[in-house]
Coordinates of C-alpha atoms in Angstrom, one line a residue:
X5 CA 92.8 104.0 125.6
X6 CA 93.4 100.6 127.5
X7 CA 96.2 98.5 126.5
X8 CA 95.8 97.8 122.9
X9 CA 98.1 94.7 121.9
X10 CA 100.6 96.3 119.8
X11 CA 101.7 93.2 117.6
X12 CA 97.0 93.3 116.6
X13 CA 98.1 96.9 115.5
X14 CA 100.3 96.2 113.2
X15 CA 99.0 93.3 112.0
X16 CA 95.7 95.5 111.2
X17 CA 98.0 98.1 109.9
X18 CA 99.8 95.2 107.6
X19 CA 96.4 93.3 106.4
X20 CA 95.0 97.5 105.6
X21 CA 97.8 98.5 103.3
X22 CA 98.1 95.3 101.5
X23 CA 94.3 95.7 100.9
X24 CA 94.7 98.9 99.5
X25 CA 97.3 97.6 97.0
X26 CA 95.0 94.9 96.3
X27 CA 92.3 97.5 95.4
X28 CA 94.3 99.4 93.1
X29 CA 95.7 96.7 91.6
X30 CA 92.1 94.8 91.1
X31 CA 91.0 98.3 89.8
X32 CA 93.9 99.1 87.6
X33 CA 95.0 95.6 86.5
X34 CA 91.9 93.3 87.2
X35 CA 94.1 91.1 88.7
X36 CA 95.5 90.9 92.2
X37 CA 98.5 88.3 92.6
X38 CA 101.0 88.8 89.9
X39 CA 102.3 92.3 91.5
X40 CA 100.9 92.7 95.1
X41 CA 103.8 92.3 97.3
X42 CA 105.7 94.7 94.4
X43 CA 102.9 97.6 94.9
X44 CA 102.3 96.7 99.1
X45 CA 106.2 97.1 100.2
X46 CA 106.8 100.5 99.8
X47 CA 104.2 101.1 102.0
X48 CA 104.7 98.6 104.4
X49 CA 108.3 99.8 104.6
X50 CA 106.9 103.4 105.3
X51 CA 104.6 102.3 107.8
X52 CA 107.2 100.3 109.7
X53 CA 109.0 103.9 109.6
X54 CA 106.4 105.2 111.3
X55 CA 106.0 103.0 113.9
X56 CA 109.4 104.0 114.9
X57 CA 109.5 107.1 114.8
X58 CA 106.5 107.4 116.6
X59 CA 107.2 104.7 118.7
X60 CA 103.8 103.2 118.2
X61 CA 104.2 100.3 120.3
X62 CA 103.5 101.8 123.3
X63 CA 100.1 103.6 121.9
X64 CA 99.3 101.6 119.0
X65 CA 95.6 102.6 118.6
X66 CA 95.8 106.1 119.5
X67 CA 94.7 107.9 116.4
X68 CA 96.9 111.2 116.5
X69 CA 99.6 109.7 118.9
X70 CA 100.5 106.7 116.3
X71 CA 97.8 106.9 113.3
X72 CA 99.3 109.9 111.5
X73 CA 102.9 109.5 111.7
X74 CA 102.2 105.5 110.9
X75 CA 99.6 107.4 108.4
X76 CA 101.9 110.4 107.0
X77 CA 105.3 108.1 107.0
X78 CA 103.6 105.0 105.0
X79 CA 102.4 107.5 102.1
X80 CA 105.5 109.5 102.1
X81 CA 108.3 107.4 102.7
X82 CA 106.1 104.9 100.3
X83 CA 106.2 107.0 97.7
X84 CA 109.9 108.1 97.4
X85 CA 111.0 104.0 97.8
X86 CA 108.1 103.0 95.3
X87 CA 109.9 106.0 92.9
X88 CA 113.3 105.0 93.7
X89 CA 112.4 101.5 92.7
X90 CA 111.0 102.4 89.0
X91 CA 107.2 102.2 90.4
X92 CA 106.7 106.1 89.3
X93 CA 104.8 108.5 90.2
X94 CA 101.7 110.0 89.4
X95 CA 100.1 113.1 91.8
X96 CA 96.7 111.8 91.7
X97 CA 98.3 108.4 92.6
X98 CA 100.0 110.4 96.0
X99 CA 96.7 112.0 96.2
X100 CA 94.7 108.4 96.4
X101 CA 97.2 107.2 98.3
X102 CA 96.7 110.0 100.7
X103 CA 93.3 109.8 101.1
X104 CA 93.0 105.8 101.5
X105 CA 95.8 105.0 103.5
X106 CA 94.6 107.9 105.7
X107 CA 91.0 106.4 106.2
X108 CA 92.3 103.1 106.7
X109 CA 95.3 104.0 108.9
X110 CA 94.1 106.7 111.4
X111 CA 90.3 105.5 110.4
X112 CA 90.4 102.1 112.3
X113 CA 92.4 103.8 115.4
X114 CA 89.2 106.4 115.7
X115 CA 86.7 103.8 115.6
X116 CA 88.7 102.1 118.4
X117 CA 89.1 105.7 120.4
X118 CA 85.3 105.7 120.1
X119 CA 84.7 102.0 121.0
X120 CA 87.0 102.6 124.2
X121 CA 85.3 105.7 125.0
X122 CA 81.7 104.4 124.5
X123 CA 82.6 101.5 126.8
X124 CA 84.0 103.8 129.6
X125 CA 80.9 105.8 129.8
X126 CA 78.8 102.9 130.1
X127 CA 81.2 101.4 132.7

């Protein structure tokens, strides 16, 4: 894939796991505000793990490269800080959290893989 700006990755990464707090919380709670930034950070923090260890600057839409250690980082690291914190822990929680964060993190880098690839065929 063509140069991807890496600072749009993250942002999309950021603005896609705050959304899925904001989900559960609307879902859970029915109310958004009073404890986003307390559900998001664990996650946020994870991610940011995985965009080091996977130094996803340098690929930052490449699905397998940088989506699933960005992916497989935000859920696990997430969950031991959001544990270690007094958020608990619930497997069907992990298993959500799994699945979502999964769609939404490698899910946005496929659709871009298949964007860049549609475009280089027509070219």
């Amino acid at each position: 894939m063509r140069r991807f700006p890496w600072i749009l990755a993250a942002i999309i990464d950021l603005v896609l796991i705050v959304a899925f707090a904001a989900i559960g919380m609307a879902n859970h709670h029915g109310s958004i505000l009073p404890g986003l930034l307390i559900v998001a950070w664990p996650f946020v923090a994870g991610a940011a793990i995985g965009w080091l260890v996977s130094l996803a600057w340098k690929a930052p839409a490449r699905p397998l490269r940088s989506g699933v250690p960005i992916w497989l980082l935000a859920v696990g690291a997430g969950m031991i800080l959001r544990v270690l914190t007094g958020g608990g822990f619930a497997w069907s929680f992990l298993i959500v959290t799994l699945l979502m964060l999964g769609a939404f993190l490698v899910g946005w880098r496929a659709i871009a893989a298949l964007v860049a690839r549609s475009r280089a065929r027509r070219a």
